[in-house]
Short mmCIF file of C-alpha atoms and ligand atoms in Angstrom, two decimals:
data_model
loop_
_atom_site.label_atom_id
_atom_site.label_comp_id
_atom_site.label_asym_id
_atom_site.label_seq_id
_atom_site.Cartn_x
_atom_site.Cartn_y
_atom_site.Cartn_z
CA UNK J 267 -18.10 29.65 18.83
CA UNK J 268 -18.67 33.37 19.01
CA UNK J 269 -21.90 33.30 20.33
CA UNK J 270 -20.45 30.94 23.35
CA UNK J 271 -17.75 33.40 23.99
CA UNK J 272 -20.49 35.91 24.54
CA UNK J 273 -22.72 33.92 26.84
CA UNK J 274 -19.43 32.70 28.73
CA UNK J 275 -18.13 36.10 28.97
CA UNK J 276 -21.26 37.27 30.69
CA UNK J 277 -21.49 34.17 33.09
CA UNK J 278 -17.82 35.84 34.39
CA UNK J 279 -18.06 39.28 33.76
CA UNK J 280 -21.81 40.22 33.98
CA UNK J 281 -23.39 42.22 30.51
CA UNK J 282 -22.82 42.26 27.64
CA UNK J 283 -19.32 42.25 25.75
CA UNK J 284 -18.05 45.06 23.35
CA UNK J 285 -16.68 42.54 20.82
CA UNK J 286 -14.75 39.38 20.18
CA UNK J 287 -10.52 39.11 18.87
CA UNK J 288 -8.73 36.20 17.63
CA UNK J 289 -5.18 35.81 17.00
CA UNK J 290 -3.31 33.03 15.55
CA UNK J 291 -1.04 30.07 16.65
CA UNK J 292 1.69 29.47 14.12
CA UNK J 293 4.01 27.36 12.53
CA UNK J 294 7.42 28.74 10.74
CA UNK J 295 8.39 26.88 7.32
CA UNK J 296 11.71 27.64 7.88
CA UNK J 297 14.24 30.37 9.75
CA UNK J 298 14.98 29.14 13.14
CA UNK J 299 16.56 31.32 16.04
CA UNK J 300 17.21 33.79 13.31
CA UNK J 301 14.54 36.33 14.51
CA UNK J 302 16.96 37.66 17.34
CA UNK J 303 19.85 37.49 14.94
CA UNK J 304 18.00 40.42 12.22
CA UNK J 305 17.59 37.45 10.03
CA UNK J 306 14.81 35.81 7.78
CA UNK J 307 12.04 34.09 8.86
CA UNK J 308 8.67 32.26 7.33
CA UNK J 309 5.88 31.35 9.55
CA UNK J 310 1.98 31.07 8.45
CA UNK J 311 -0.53 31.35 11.15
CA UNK J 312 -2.39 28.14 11.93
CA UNK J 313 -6.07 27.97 11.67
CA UNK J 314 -6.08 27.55 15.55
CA UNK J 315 -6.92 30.95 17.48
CA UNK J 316 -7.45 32.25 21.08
CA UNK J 317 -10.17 34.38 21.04
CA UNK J 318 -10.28 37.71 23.45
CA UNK J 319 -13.88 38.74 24.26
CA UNK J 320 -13.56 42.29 26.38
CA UNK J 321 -15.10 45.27 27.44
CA UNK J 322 -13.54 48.38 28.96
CA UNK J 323 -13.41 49.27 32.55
CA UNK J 324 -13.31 52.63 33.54
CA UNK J 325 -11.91 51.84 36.97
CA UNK J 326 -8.44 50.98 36.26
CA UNK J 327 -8.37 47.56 37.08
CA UNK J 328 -8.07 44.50 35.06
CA UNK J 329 -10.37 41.58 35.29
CA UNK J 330 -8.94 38.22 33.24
CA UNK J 331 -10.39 35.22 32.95
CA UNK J 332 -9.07 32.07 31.37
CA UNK J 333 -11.04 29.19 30.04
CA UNK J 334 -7.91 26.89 30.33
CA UNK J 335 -7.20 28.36 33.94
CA UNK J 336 -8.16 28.10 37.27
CA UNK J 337 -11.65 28.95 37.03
CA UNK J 338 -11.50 31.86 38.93
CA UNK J 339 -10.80 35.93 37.98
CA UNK J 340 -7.40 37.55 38.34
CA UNK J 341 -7.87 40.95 39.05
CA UNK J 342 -5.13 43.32 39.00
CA UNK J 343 -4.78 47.21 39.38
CA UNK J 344 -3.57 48.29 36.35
CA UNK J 345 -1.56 51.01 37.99
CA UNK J 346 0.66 48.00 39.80
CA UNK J 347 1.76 46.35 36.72
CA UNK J 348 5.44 45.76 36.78
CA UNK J 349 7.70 43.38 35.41
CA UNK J 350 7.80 40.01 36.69
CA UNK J 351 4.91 40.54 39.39
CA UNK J 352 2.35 38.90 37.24
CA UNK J 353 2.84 35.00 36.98
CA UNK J 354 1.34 32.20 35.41
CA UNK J 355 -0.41 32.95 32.08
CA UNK J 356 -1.92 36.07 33.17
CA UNK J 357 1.24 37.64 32.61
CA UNK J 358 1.12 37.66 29.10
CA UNK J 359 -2.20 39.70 28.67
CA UNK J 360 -1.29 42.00 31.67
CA UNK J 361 2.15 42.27 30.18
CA UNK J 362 0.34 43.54 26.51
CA UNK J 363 -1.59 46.15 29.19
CA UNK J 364 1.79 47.51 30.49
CA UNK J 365 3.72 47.74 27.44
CA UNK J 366 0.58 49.62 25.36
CA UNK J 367 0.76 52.14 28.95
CA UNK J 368 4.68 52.59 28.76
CA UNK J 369 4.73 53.04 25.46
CA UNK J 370 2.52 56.27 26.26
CA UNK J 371 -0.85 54.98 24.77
CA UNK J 372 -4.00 55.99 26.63
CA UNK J 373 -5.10 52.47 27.89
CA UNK J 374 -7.60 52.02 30.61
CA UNK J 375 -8.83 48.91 32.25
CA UNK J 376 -10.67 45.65 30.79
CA UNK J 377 -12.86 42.64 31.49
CA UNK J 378 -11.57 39.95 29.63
CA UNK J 379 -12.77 36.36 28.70
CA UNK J 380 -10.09 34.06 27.20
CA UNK J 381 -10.92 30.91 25.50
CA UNK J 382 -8.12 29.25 23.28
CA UNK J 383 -7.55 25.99 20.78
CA UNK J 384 -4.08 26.57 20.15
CA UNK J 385 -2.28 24.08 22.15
CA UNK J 386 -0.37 25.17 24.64
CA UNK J 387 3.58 24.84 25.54
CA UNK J 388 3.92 22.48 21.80
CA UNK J 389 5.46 25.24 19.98
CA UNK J 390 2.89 26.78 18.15
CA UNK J 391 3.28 29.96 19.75
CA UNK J 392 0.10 30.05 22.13
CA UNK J 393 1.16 33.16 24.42
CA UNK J 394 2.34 35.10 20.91
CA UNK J 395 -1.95 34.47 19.73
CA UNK J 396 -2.72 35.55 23.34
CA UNK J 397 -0.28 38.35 23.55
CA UNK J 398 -1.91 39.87 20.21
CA UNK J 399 -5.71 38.74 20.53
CA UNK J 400 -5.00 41.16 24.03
CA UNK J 401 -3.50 44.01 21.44
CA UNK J 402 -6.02 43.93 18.92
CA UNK J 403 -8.98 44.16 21.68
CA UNK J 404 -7.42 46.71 23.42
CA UNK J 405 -6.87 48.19 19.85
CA UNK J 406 -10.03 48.82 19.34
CA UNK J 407 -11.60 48.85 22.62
CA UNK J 408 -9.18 52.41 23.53
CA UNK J 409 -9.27 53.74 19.93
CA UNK J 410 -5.25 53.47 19.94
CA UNK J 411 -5.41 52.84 15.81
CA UNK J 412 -1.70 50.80 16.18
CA UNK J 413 -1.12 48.92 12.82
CA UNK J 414 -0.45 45.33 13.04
CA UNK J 415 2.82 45.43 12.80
CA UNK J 416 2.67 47.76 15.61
CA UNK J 417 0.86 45.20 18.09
CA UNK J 418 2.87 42.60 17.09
CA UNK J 419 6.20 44.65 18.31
CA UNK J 420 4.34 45.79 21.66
CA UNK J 421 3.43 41.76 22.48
CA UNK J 422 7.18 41.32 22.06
CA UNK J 423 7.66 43.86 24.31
CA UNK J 424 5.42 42.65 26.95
CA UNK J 425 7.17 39.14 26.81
CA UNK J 426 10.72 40.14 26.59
CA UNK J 427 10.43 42.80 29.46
CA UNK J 428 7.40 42.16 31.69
CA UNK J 429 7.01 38.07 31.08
CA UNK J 430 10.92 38.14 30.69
CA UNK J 431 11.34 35.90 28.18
CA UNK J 432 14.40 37.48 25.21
CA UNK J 433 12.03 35.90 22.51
CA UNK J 434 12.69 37.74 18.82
CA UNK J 435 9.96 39.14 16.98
CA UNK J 436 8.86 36.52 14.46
CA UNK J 437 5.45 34.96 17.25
CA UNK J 438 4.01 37.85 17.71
CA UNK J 439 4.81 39.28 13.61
CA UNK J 440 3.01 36.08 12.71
CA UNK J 441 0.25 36.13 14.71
CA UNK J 442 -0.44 39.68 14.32
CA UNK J 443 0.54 40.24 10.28
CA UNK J 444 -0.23 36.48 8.65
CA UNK J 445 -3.03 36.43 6.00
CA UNK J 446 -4.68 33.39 5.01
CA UNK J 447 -3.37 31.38 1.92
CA UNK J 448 0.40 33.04 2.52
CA UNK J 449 3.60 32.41 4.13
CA UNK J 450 5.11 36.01 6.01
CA UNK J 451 8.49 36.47 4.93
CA UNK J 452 9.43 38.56 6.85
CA UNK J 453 12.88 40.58 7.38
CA UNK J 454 13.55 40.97 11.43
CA UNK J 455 15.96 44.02 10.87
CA UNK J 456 13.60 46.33 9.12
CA UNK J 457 10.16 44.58 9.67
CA UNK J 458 9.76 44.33 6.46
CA UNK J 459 7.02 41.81 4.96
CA UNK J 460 5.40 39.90 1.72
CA UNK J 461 3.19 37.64 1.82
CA UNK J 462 3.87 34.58 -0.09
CA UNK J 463 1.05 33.03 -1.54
CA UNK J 464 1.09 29.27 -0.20
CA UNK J 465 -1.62 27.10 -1.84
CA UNK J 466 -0.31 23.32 -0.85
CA UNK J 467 -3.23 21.62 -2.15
CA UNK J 468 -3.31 23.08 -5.59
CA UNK J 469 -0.07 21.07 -5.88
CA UNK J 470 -1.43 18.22 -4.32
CA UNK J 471 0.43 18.49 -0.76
CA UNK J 472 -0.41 19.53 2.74
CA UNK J 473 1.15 20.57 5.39
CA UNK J 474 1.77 17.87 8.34
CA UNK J 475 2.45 19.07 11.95
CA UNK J 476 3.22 16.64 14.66
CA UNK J 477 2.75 17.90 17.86
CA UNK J 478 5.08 15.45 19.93
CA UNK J 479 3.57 16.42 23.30
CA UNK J 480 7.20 17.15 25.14
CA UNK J 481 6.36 20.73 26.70
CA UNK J 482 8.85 23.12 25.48
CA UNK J 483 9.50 26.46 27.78
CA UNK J 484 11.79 29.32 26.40
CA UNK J 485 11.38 30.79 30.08
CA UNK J 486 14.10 27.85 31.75
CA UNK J 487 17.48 30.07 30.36
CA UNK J 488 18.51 27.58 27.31
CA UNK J 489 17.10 29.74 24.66
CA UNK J 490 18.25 32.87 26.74
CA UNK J 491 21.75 31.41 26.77
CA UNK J 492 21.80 30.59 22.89
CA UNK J 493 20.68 33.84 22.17
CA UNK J 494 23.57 35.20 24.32
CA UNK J 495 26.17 32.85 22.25
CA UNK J 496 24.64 34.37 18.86
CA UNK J 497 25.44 37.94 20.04
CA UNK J 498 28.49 37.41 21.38
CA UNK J 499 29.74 35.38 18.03
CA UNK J 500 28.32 38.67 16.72
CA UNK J 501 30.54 41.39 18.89
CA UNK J 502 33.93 39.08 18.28
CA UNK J 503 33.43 39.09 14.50
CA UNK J 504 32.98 43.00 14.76
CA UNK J 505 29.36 42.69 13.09
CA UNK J 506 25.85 44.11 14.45
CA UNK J 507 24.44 40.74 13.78
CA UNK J 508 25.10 37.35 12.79
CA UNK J 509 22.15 38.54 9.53
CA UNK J 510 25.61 40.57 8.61
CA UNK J 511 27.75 37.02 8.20
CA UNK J 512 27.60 36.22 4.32
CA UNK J 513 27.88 31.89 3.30
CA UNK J 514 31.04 33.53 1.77
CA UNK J 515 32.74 34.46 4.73
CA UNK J 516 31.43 31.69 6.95
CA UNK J 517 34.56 29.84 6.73
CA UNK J 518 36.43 32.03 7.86
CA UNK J 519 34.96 33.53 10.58
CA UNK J 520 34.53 30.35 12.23
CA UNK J 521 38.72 29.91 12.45
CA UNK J 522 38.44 33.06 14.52
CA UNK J 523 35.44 31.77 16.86
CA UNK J 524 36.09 29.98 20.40
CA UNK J 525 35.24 26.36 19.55
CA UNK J 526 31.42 26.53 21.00
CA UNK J 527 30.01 28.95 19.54
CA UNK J 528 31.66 27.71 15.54
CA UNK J 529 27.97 25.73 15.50
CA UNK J 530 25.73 28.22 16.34
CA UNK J 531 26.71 30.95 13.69
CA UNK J 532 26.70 28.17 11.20
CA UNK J 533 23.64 27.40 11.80
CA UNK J 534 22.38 31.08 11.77
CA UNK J 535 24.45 31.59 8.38
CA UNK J 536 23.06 28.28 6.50
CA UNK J 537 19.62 28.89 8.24
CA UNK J 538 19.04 32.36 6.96
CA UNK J 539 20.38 31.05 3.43
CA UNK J 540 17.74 28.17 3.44
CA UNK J 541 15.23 31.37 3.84
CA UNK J 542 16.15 32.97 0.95
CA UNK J 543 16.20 29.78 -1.18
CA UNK J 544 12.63 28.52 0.25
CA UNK J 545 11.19 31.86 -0.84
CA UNK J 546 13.24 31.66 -4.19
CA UNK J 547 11.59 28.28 -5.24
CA UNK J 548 7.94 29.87 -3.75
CA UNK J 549 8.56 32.29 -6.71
CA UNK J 550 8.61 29.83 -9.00
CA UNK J 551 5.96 27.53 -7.89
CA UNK J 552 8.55 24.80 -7.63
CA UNK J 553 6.68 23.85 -4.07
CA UNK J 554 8.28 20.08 -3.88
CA UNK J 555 11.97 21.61 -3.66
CA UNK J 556 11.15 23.21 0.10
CA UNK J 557 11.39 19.29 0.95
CA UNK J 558 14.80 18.93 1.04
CA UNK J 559 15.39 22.20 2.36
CA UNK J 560 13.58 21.38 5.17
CA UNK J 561 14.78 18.48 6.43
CA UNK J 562 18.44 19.90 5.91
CA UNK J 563 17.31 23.29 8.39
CA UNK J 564 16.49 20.29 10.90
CA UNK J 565 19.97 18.59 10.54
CA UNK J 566 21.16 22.21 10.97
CA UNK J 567 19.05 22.73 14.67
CA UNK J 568 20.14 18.95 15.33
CA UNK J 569 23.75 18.71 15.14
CA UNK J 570 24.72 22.57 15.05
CA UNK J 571 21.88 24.28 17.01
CA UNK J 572 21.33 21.27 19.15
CA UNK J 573 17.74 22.57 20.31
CA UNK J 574 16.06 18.83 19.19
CA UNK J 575 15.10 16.30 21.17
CA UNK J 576 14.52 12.37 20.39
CA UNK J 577 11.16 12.86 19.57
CA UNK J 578 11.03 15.42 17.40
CA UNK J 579 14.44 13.55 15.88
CA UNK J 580 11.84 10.70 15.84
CA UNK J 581 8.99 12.39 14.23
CA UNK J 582 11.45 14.06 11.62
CA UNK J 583 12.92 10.89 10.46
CA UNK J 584 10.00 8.25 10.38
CA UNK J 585 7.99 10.86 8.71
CA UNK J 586 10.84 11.17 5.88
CA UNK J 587 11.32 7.43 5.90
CA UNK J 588 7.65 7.04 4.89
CA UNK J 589 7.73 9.53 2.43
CA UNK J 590 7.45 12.98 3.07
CA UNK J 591 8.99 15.16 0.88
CA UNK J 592 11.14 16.80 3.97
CA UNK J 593 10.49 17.55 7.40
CA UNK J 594 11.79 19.65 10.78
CA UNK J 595 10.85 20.99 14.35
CA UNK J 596 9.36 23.87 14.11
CA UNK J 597 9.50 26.71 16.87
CA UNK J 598 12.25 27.42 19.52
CA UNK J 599 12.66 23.29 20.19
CA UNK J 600 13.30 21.33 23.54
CA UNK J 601 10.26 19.65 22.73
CA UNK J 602 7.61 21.10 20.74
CA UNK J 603 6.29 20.34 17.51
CA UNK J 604 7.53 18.88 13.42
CA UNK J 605 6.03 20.00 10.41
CA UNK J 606 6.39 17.88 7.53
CA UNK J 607 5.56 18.36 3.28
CA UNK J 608 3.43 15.92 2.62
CA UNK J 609 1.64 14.30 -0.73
CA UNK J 610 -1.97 14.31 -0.10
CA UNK J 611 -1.92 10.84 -1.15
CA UNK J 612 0.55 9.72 1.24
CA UNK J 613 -1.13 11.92 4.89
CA UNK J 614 -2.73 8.79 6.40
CA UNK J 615 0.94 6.12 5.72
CA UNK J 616 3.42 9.76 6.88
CA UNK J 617 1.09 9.90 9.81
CA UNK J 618 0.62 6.20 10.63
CA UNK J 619 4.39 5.68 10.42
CA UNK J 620 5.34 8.46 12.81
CA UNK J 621 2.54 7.59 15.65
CA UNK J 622 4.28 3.55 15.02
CA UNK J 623 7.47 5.03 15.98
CA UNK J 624 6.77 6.71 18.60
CA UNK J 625 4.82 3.90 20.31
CA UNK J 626 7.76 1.55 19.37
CA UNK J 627 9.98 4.30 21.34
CA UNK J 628 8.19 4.20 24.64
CA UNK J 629 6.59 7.64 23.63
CA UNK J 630 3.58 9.57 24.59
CA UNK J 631 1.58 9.50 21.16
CA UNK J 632 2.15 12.75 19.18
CA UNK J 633 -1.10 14.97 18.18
CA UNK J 634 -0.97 14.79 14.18
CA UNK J 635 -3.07 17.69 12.70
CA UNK J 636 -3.28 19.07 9.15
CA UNK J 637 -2.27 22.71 9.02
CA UNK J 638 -3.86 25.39 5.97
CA UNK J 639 -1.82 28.99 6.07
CA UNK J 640 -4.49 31.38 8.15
CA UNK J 641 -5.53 34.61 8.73
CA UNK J 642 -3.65 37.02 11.80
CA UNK J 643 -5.32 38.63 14.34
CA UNK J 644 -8.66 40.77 13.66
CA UNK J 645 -11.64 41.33 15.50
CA UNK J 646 -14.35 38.73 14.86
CA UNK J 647 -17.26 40.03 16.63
C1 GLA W 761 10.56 30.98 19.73
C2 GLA W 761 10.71 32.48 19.86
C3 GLA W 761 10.89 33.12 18.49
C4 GLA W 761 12.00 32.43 17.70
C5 GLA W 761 11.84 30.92 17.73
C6 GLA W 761 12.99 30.21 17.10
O1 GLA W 761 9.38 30.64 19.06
O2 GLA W 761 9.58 33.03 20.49
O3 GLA W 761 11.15 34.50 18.63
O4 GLA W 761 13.26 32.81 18.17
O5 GLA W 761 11.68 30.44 19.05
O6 GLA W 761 13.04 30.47 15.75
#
């Protein structure tokens, strides 16, 4: 694989490459749309990566290249970066280029080669592992010494204000922080983060995700506009976040909410609660009790959230029915992808039983893929 982004890279570029990045898609375990509320969240990165493979250019000008694209170069003067005048997916590694030279680092220009097996637009967070493999070659390739945590904040960056897209930070934290074997807790008001050591298959269990195939895109307004709800549940109640709303005093803040917006701080509330527990019973190696949890954080995004769709309701519930121990969408939703807890004895009937129901729905057939907790972003060349 490395070896073929080297010999691609110079069929594009011409000579040789300085080195090879790879970042992370991810999945979250639990703590959805609670990023951009300072709450808790749990991805792991998947084993799936998009690899970077760059060298600098001294002339200011960036060269990308996409393997999934167009087949041709987009070249841009780094000096004419602004938000929104990049489109398509070159926006997202441009946008890394622009935040890195706002931000005040010394960044120059780049050839870059892009190849990528994290599937795109399913929820697995494909421009977060493209926003950081840019950051961690760049990294390097300038001598800029950011910390992970660092890139990870400056991808965010480039999507919310040069892609434009009011995403939190938990993507780009996963695909930047993750380690391999561990879930990232991780607190979104103070960055804070452990790594919770995840071994399913020690306990006889793996970790399902169904990829349902209906494109999800956090760029059409609906997750801009749920955001928006969140805060403004937040400036009625007189709090800096919804994270500041305790289960306690749920009850009563709803009676002083406007009817529409009652669901969504519920579902921030219970959501960030479901966090705490799922980390809680991680402690105490009592794996099988996430199930439950689980599927109750998807009858949270269902009913309350309302950012499912009939196929990931699908997925959810024949994947129960057949015996997972619990199961949810995972991601921002509209679409998108499930995980689901799975006994390793039961993979091939939890798996069987959700591609029979989406055939007997009249659906396109999902992508079903085992998922092991992964390393984040490093150079690999
Ligand atoms: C998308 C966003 C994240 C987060 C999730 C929902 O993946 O990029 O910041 O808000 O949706 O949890």
């Amino acid at each position: 694989m490395i070896d073929e982004a080297v010999t691609d890279f110079e069929a594009v570029h011409g000579g040789r490459p300085t080195g090879v990045w790879a970042a992370p898609g991810r999945v979250n375990l639990i703590g959805e749309h609670t990023d951009y509320n300072d709450g808790f969240v749990l991805p792991v990165a998947l084993p799936h990566t998009t690899r970077v493979t760059a060298r600098r250019r001294e002339d200011g000008r960036l060269r990308l290249y996409s393997a999934q694209g167009e087949g041709t170069i987009t070249d841009l003067p780094l000096d004419a970066l602004a938000p929104g005048a990049v489109a398509s997916w070159a926006g997202y590694p441009a946008g890394v280029f622009w935040a890195l030279a706002e931000a005040g680092h010394a960044v120059g220009g780049a050839d870059l080669y892009i190849d990528s097996d994290v599937p795109a637009g399913a929820g697995l967070s494909s421009s977060a592992a493209l926003e950081c493999a840019t950051a961690a070659a760049l990294n390097d390739l300038y001598g800029l010494g950011l910390s992970a945590p660092e890139l990870a904040l400056t991808a965010q960056r480039a999507e919310n204000a040069f892609v434009g897209v009011p995403c939190g930070a938990m993507d780009q934290m996963a695909s930047a922080c993750c380690t391999s074997g561990a879930a990232l807790f991780l607190d979104t008001r103070t960055m804070a983060q452990r790594h919770v050591p995840l071994d399913l298959e020690a306990v006889g269990l793996r970790l399902l995700v169904i990829d349902t195939r209906v494109k999800h895109d956090l760029g059409d307004g609906a997750y801009a506009a749920l955001r928006a709800g969140c805060e403004r549940a937040a400036r009625l109640l007189g709090l800096p976040a919804l994270r500041d709303l305790a289960p306690t005093e749920l009850a009563a803040a709803l009676d002083r909410l406007p009817g529409e917006l009652g669901p969504l701080v519920r579902h921030v509330v219970t959501e960030n609660r479901r966090v705490i527990e799922t980390v809680d019973h991680l402690a105490r190696g009592e794996i099988t009790a996430l199930g439950p949890i689980l599927t109750a954080g998807h009858a949270s995004l269902r009913e309350d959230y309302r950012v499912s769709c009939p196929e990931t309701d699908a997925a959810v519930e024949a994947a129960v029915a057949a015996g997972a121990l619990g199961a949810r969408m995972t991601g921002g939703g509209f679409g998108g992808s499930v995980i689901a807890l799975v006994e390793t004895a039961s993979l091939a009937t939890v798996s069987e039983a959700v591609r029979t129901a989406f055939r007997s729905a009249g659906f396109a057939s999902p992508v079903v893929f085992t998922a092991v907790p992964s390393a984040g972003a490093r150079r690999v060349a």
